[in-house]
Tab-separated table of C-alpha atoms in Angstrom:
chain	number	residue	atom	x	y	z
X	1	UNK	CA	175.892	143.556	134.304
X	2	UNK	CA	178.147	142.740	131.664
X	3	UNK	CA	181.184	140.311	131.532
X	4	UNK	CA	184.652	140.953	130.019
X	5	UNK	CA	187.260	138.500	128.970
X	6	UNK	CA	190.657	139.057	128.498
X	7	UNK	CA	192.789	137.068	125.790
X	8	UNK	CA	196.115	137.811	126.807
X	9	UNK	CA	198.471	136.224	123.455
X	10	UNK	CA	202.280	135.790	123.620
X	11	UNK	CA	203.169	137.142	120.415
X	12	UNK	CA	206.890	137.080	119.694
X	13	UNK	CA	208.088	139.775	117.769
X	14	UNK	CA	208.538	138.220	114.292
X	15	UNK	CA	204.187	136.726	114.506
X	16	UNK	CA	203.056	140.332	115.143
X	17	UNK	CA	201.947	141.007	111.412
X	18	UNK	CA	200.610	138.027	111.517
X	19	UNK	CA	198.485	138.403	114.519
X	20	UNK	CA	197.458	141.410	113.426
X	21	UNK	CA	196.480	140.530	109.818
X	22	UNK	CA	194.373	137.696	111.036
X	23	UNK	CA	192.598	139.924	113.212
X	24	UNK	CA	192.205	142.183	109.992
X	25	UNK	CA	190.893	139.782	107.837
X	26	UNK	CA	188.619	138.297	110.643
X	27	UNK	CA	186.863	141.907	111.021
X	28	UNK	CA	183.197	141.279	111.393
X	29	UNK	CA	182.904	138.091	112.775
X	30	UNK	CA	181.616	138.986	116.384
X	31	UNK	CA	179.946	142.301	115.882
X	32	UNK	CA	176.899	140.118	114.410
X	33	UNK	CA	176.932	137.920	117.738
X	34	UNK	CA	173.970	137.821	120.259
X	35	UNK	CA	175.102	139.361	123.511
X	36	UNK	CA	178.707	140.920	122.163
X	37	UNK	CA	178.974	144.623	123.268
X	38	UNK	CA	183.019	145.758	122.848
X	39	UNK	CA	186.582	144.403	120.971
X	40	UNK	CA	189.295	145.499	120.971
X	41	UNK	CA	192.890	144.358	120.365
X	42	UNK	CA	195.513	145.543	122.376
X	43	UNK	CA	199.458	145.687	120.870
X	44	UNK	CA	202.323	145.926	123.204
X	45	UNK	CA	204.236	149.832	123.247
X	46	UNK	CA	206.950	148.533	125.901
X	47	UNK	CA	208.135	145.458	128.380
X	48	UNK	CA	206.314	142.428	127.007
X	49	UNK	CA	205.652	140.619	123.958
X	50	UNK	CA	201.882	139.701	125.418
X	51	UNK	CA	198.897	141.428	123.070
X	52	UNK	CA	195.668	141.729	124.603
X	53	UNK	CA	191.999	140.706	122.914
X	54	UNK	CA	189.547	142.666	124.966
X	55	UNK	CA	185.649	141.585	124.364
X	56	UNK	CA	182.857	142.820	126.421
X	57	UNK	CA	179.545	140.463	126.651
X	58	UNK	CA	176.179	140.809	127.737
X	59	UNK	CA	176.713	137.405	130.035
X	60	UNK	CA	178.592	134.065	130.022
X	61	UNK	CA	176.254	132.050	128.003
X	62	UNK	CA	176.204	135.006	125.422
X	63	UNK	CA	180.393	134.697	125.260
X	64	UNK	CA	180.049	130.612	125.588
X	65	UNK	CA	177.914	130.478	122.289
X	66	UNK	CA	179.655	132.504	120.886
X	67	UNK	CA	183.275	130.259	121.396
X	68	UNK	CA	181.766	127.028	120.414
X	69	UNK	CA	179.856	128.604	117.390
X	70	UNK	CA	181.528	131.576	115.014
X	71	UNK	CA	185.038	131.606	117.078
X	72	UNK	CA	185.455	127.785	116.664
X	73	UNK	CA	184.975	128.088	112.574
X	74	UNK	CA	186.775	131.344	112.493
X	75	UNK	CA	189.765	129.876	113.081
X	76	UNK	CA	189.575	126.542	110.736
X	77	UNK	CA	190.687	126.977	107.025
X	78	UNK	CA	188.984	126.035	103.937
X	79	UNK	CA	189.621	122.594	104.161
X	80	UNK	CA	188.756	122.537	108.110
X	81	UNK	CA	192.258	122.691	109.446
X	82	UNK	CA	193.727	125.375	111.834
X	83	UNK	CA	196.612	127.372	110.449
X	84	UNK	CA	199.715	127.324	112.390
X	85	UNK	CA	199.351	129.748	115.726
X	86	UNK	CA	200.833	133.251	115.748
X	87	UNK	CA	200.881	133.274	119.457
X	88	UNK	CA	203.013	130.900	121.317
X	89	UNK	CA	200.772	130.731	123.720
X	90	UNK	CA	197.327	132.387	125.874
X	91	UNK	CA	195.548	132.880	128.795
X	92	UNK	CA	191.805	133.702	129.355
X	93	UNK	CA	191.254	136.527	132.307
X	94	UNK	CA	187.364	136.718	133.606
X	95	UNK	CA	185.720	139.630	134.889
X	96	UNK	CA	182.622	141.351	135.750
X	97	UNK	CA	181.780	144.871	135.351
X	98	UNK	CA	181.013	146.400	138.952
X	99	UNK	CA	181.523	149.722	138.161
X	100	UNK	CA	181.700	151.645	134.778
X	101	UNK	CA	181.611	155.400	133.709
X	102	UNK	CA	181.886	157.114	129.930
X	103	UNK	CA	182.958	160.959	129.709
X	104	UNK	CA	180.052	164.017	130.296
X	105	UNK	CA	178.774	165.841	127.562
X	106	UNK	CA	179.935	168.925	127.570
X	107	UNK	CA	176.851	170.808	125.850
């Protein structure tokens, strides 16, 4: 079964835009990858300044590829440097999908 991993950014208040526009001008980048199924990212409504990058994957080497390959140069500039992070700092949550359900057609 798939794999999920969980990005979970601190953002503080005055990077959000800039989080956000990155993500923005990124669009695109993993939908093309072998194995990616799901993204989304998740802004903060209330009690923490942490924004959440959900991706689904077929399986860890799919996600692994992906990291050293189009995620490594999506985040270098022009000239191969990385542009000052929005976030001031990250954690990577693992899971597997045990159990999943989507809602009935109601025909």
């Amino acid at each position: 079964m798939s794999i999920v991993k969980i990005n979970v950014l601190n953002v503080p208040a005055d990077q959000r835009e800039t989080l956000e526009k990155r993500f923005a001008s990124r669009a695109g980048t993993v939908e093309d990858s072998d194995g990616f199924e799901w993204f989304e990212l998740l802004r903060p409504v209330e009690g923490t300044d942490n924004y959440l990058v959900y991706t689904r994957w077929r399986d860890e080497e799919s996600f692994r590829a992906w990291m050293e390959g189009p995620m490594k140069r999506s985040h270098e500039t022009s000239s191969g440097e990385r542009p000052k992070p929005a976030a001031q700092g990250s954690e990577l949550w693992s899971f597997e999908v045990v159990q999943q359900a989507s809602p009935k057609n109601d025909a």
